[in-house]
Coordinates of C-alpha atoms in Angstrom, one line a residue:
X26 CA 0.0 0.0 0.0
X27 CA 1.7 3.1 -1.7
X28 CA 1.1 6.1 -3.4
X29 CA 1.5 9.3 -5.3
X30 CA -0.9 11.2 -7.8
X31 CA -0.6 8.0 -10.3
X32 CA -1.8 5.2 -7.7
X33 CA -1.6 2.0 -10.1
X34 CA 2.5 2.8 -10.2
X35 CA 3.1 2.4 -6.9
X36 CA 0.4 -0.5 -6.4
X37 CA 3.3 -2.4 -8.3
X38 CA 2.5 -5.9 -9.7
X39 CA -0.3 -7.6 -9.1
X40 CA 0.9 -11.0 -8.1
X41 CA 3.1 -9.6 -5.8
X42 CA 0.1 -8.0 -3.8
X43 CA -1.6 -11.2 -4.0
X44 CA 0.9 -13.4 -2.5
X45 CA 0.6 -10.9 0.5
X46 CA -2.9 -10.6 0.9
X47 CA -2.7 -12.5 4.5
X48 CA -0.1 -9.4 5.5
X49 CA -2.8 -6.8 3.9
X50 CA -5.5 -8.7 6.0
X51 CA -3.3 -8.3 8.9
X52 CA -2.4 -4.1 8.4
X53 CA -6.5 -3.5 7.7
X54 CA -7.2 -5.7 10.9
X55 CA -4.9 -3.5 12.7
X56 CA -5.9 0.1 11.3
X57 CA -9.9 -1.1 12.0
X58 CA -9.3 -2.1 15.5
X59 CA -7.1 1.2 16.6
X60 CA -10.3 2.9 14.4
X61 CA -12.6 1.6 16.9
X62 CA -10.9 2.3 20.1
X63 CA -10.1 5.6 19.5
X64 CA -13.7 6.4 18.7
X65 CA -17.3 4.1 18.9
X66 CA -17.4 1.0 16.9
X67 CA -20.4 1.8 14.9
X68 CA -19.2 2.7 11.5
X69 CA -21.6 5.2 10.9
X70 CA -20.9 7.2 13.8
X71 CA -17.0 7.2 13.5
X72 CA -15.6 8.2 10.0
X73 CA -12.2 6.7 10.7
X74 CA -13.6 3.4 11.3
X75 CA -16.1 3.6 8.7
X76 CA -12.8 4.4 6.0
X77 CA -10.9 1.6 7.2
X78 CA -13.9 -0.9 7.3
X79 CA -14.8 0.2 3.6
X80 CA -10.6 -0.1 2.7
X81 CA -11.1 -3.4 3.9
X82 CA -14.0 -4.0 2.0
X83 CA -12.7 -3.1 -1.0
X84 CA -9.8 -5.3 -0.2
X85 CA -12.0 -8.1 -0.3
X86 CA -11.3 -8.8 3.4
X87 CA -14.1 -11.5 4.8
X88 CA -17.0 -9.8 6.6
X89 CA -16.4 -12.4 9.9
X90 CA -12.4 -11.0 9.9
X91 CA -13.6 -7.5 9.6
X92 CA -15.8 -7.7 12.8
X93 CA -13.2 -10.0 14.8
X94 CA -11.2 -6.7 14.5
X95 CA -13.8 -4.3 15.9
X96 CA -14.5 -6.5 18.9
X97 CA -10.7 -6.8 19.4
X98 CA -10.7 -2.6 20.5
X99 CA -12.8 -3.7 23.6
X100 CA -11.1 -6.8 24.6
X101 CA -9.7 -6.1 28.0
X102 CA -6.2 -7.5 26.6
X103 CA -6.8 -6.2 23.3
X104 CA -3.1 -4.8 21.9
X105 CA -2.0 -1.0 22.2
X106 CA -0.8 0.6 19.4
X107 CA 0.2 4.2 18.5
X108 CA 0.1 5.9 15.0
X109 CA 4.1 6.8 14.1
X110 CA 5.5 8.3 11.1
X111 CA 9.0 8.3 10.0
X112 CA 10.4 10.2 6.5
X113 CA 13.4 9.5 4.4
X114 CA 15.0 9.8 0.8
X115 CA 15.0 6.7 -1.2
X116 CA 17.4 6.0 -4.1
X117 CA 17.3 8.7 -7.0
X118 CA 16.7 11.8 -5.0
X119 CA 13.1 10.5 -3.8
X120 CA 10.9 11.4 -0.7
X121 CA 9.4 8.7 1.2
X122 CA 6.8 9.0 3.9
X123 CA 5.7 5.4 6.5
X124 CA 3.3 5.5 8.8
X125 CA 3.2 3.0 11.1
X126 CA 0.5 1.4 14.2
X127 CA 2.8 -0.1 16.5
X128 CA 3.2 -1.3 19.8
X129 CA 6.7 -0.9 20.0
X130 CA 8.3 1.9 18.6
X131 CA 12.3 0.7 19.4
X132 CA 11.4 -2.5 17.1
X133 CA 9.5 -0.7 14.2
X134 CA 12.5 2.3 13.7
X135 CA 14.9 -0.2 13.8
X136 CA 13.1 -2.0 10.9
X137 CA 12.2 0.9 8.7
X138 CA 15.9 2.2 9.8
X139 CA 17.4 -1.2 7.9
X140 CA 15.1 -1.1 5.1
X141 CA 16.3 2.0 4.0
X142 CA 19.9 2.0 4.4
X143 CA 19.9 -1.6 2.9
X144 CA 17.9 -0.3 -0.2
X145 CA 19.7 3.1 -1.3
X146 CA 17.7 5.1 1.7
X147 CA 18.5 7.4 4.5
X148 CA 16.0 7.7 7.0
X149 CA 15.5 11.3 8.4
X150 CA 13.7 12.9 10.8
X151 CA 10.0 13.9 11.0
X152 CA 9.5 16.7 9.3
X153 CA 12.4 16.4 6.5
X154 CA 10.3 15.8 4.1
X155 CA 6.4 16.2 4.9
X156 CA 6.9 20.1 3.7
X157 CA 6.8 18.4 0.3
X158 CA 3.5 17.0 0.4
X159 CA -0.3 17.9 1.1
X160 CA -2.3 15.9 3.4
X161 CA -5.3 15.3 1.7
X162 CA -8.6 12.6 1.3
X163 CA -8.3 10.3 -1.5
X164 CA -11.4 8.3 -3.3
X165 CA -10.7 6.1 -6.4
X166 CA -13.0 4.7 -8.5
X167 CA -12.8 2.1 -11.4
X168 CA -13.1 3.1 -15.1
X169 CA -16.4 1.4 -15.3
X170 CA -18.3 3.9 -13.1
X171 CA -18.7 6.2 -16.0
X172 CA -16.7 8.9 -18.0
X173 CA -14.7 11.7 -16.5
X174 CA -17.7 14.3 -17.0
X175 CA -20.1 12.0 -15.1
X176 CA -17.3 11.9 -12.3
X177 CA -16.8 15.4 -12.5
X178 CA -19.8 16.2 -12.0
X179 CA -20.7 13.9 -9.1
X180 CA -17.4 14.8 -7.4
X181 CA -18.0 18.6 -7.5
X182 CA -21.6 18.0 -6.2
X183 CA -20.0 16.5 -3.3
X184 CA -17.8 19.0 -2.4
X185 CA -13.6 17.4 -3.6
X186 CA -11.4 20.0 -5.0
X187 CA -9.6 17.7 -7.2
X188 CA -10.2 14.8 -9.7
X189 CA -7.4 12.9 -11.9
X190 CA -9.5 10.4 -14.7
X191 CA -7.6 8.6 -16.9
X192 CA -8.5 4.8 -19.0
X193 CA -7.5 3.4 -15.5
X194 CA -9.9 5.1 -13.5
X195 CA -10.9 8.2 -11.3
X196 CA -8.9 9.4 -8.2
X197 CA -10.5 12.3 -6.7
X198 CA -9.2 14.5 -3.9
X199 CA -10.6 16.4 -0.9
X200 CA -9.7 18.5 2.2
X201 CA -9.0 15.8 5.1
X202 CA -11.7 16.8 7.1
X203 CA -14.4 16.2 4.1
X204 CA -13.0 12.8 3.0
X205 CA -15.9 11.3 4.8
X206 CA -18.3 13.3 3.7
X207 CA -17.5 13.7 0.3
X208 CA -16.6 10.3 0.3
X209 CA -20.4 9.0 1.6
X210 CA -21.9 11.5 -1.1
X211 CA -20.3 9.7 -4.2
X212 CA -21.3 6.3 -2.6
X213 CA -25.0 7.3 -3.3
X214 CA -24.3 8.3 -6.7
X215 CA -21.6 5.7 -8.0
X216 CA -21.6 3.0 -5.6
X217 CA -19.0 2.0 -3.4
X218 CA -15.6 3.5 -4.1
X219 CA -11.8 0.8 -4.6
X220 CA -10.4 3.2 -1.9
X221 CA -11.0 5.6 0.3
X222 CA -8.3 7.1 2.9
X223 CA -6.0 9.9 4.0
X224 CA -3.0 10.3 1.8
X225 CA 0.3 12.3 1.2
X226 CA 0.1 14.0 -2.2
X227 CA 3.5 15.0 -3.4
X228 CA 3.8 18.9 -4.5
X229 CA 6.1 17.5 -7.1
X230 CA 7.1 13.9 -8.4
X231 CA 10.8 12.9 -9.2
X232 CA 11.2 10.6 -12.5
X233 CA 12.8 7.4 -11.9
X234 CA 15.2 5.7 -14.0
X235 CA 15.1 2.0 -14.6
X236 CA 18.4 1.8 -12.4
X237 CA 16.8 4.1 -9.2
X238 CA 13.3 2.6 -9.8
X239 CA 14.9 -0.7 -9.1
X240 CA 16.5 0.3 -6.2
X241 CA 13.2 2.2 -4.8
X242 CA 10.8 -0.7 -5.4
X243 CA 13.3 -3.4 -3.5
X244 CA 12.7 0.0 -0.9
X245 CA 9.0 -0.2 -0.7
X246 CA 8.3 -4.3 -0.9
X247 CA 10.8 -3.9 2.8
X248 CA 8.6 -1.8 4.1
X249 CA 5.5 -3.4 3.2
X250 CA 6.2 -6.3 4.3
X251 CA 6.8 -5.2 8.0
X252 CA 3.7 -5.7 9.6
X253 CA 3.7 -2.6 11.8
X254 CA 4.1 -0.6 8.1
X255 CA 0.3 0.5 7.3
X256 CA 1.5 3.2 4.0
X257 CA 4.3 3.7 1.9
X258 CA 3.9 7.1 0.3
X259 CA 6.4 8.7 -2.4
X260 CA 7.3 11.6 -4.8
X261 CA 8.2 9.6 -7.3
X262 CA 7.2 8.7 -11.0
X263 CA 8.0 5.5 -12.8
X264 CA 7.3 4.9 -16.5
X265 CA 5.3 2.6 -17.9
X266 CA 8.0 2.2 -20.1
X267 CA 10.2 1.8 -17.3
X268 CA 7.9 -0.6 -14.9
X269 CA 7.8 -2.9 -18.3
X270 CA 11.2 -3.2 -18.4
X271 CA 11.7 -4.2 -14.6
X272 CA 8.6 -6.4 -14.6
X273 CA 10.4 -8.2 -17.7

């Protein structure tokens, strides 16, 4: 789980994802169950929850796993975990942002610590490179809803500031605070959404070369497959050319 403005590049390889759908199971399980203790664990009356059961959802996560989690938050010896977020460079001059649930912050630095230096990374400190990006909601929808103006349309009706169409599909961006909102607005109009959360947009995106975009991908499948890693977000742009080329 990745990202920049172009989604699908960062959502490298499909195979790859599938073979670690048990780990995704495992980072949604966590994010709903810190969801629902920080807030009530009704869906519709906690937005958090309700993004990261919907995530999960789309995710194709069983219905029985998905409520296992929400009963976890108030299970007397139910795990405590707190949000973290660390920031580095990866290889070619890129940004990288993790954020992390954890429940103990010594073992998951040390781990996103390794996984950058062994992969052409320096890890920073917070702040080094969050002035690079915008926090903002993040809805994406599959080309089949409909065409861009039908999107548009619907999008600007529910109040996002941003929308990105292209043969792949829609991503559509809000102010954090409205992602819910906005988000349960296009639900009445075109159905449920492949993914809704909070994301770091970059302000600008660094092209990779095959070489670097090597190096950054060995980068992000590290991090993902920690288990306290929830996101891997970048400034970076690969190629389709490029992707082609390493997925040879």
């Amino acid at each position: 789980m990745a990202g920049h403005s172009k989604f699908k590049n960062i959502m490298h390889r499909k195979g790859a994802q599938d073979k670690k759908r048990s780990n995704l199971f495992s980072k949604l399980s966590r994010e709903i169950t810190v969801a629902a203790k920080m807030g009530t664990p009704d869906p519709d009356m906690n937005p958090r929850l309700r993004l990261a059961v919907n995530t999960a959802k789309a995710q194709s996560m069983p219905k029985d796993n998905i409520q296992r989690a929400i009963d976890k938050a108030s299970a007397a010896d139910g795990e405590n975990y707190e949000e973290v977020r660390y920031e580095g460079y990866g290889p070619g001059g890129s940004a990288i942002i993790v954020e992390a649930l954890t429940d103990n912050r010594n073992r998951t630095a040390t781990a996103v610590r390794t996984a950058f230096s062994k992969n052409g990374g320096n890890l920073g400190t917070e702040g080094s490179v969050a002035h690079g990006f915008e926090r903002v909601g993040y809805i994406e929808y599959d080309a089949e809803v409909g065409g861009e103006d039908k999107v548009l349309e619907a999008a600007l009706e529910a109040g996002a500031e941003d929308i990105q169409s292209s043969k792949d599909g829609h991503e559509i961006w809000t102010a954090p605070d409205d992602l819910h909102d906005v988000a349960g607005a296009l639900e009445k109009k075109l159905g449920e959404a492949k993914e809704v959360k909070l994301a770091w947009k970059p302000n600008l995106t660094v092209d990779m070369d095959e070489k670097n975009a090597g190096t950054l991908l060995k980068l992000i499948d590290a991090l993902d497959d920690d288990d306290d890693v929830q996101t891997v977000w970048g400034n970076y742009e690969i190629s389709d050319e490029v992707m082609e080329t390493l997925d040879a």
